[in-house]
């Protein structure tokens, strides 16, 4: 069975979110689009970040992807939920380290600071990199302790 991955955005990330959903499908994942379904310049990132973070927090899915203009608002929202480790990544290297060292289970893309092509490269790196464990296991465990 293919892995379900929740995806959400606000108006600033809407266009990139559409690409992310398409790319996840192309790669054989099952994206769950938490919205928005249409472009609304007045929408608010917490309304779309929350359902994605909730799904990861509850264990409904293992991973989620969020995007807004800077990535910051979405990360603030997502990281309020227990067991969620949302990482803003603007290069593939940051995405890689966020997986290896922090076991980031939510990827947050700053749509106004990455091109669509860069966004896809960051997504690929985050999807394909495993948590290193070892000394990082103890540190990650302390986040929710
Ligand atoms: C929306 O204009 C913008 O503030 C939002 O996408 C995000 O960058 C907030 O952190």
PDB file of C-alpha atoms and ligand atoms in Angstrom, residues 10-13 43 45 67-74 76 111-112, ligand 1:
ATOM      1  CA  UNK A  10      -2.056  28.955   2.411  1.00  0.00           C
ATOM      2  CA  UNK A  11      -2.532  31.345  -0.503  1.00  0.00           C
ATOM      3  CA  UNK A  12       1.204  32.053  -0.674  1.00  0.00           C
ATOM      4  CA  UNK A  13       1.960  28.361  -0.994  1.00  0.00           C
ATOM      5  CA  UNK A  43      -6.953  32.662   3.710  1.00  0.00           C
ATOM      6  CA  UNK A  45      -2.139  29.442   7.256  1.00  0.00           C
ATOM      7  CA  UNK A  67       4.035  25.480   2.555  1.00  0.00           C
ATOM      8  CA  UNK A  68       3.448  29.185   3.103  1.00  0.00           C
ATOM      9  CA  UNK A  69       5.379  32.304   2.127  1.00  0.00           C
ATOM     10  CA  UNK A  70       8.290  32.043   4.564  1.00  0.00           C
ATOM     11  CA  UNK A  71       7.489  28.617   5.988  1.00  0.00           C
ATOM     12  CA  UNK A  72       7.576  30.160   9.441  1.00  0.00           C
ATOM     13  CA  UNK A  73       3.866  30.468  10.160  1.00  0.00           C
ATOM     14  CA  UNK A  74       3.228  26.876   9.150  1.00  0.00           C
ATOM     15  CA  UNK A  76       4.912  27.616  14.306  1.00  0.00           C
ATOM     16  CA  UNK A 111       7.220  29.147  -1.231  1.00  0.00           C
ATOM     17  CA  UNK A 112       8.371  32.741  -1.705  1.00  0.00           C
TER      18      UNK A 112
HETATM   19  C1  LIG B   1       1.019  35.358   3.820  1.00  0.00           C
HETATM   20  O1  LIG B   1       1.108  36.595   3.214  1.00  0.00           O
HETATM   21  C2  LIG B   1       2.257  35.054   4.637  1.00  0.00           C
HETATM   22  O2  LIG B   1       2.319  35.871   5.762  1.00  0.00           O
HETATM   23  C3  LIG B   1       2.289  33.583   5.019  1.00  0.00           C
HETATM   24  O3  LIG B   1       2.254  32.808   3.875  1.00  0.00           O
HETATM   25  C4  LIG B   1       3.510  33.090   5.778  1.00  0.00           C
HETATM   26  O4  LIG B   1       4.696  33.535   5.187  1.00  0.00           O
HETATM   27  C5  LIG B   1       3.472  33.269   7.227  1.00  0.00           C
HETATM   28  O5  LIG B   1       4.351  32.816   7.959  1.00  0.00           O
END
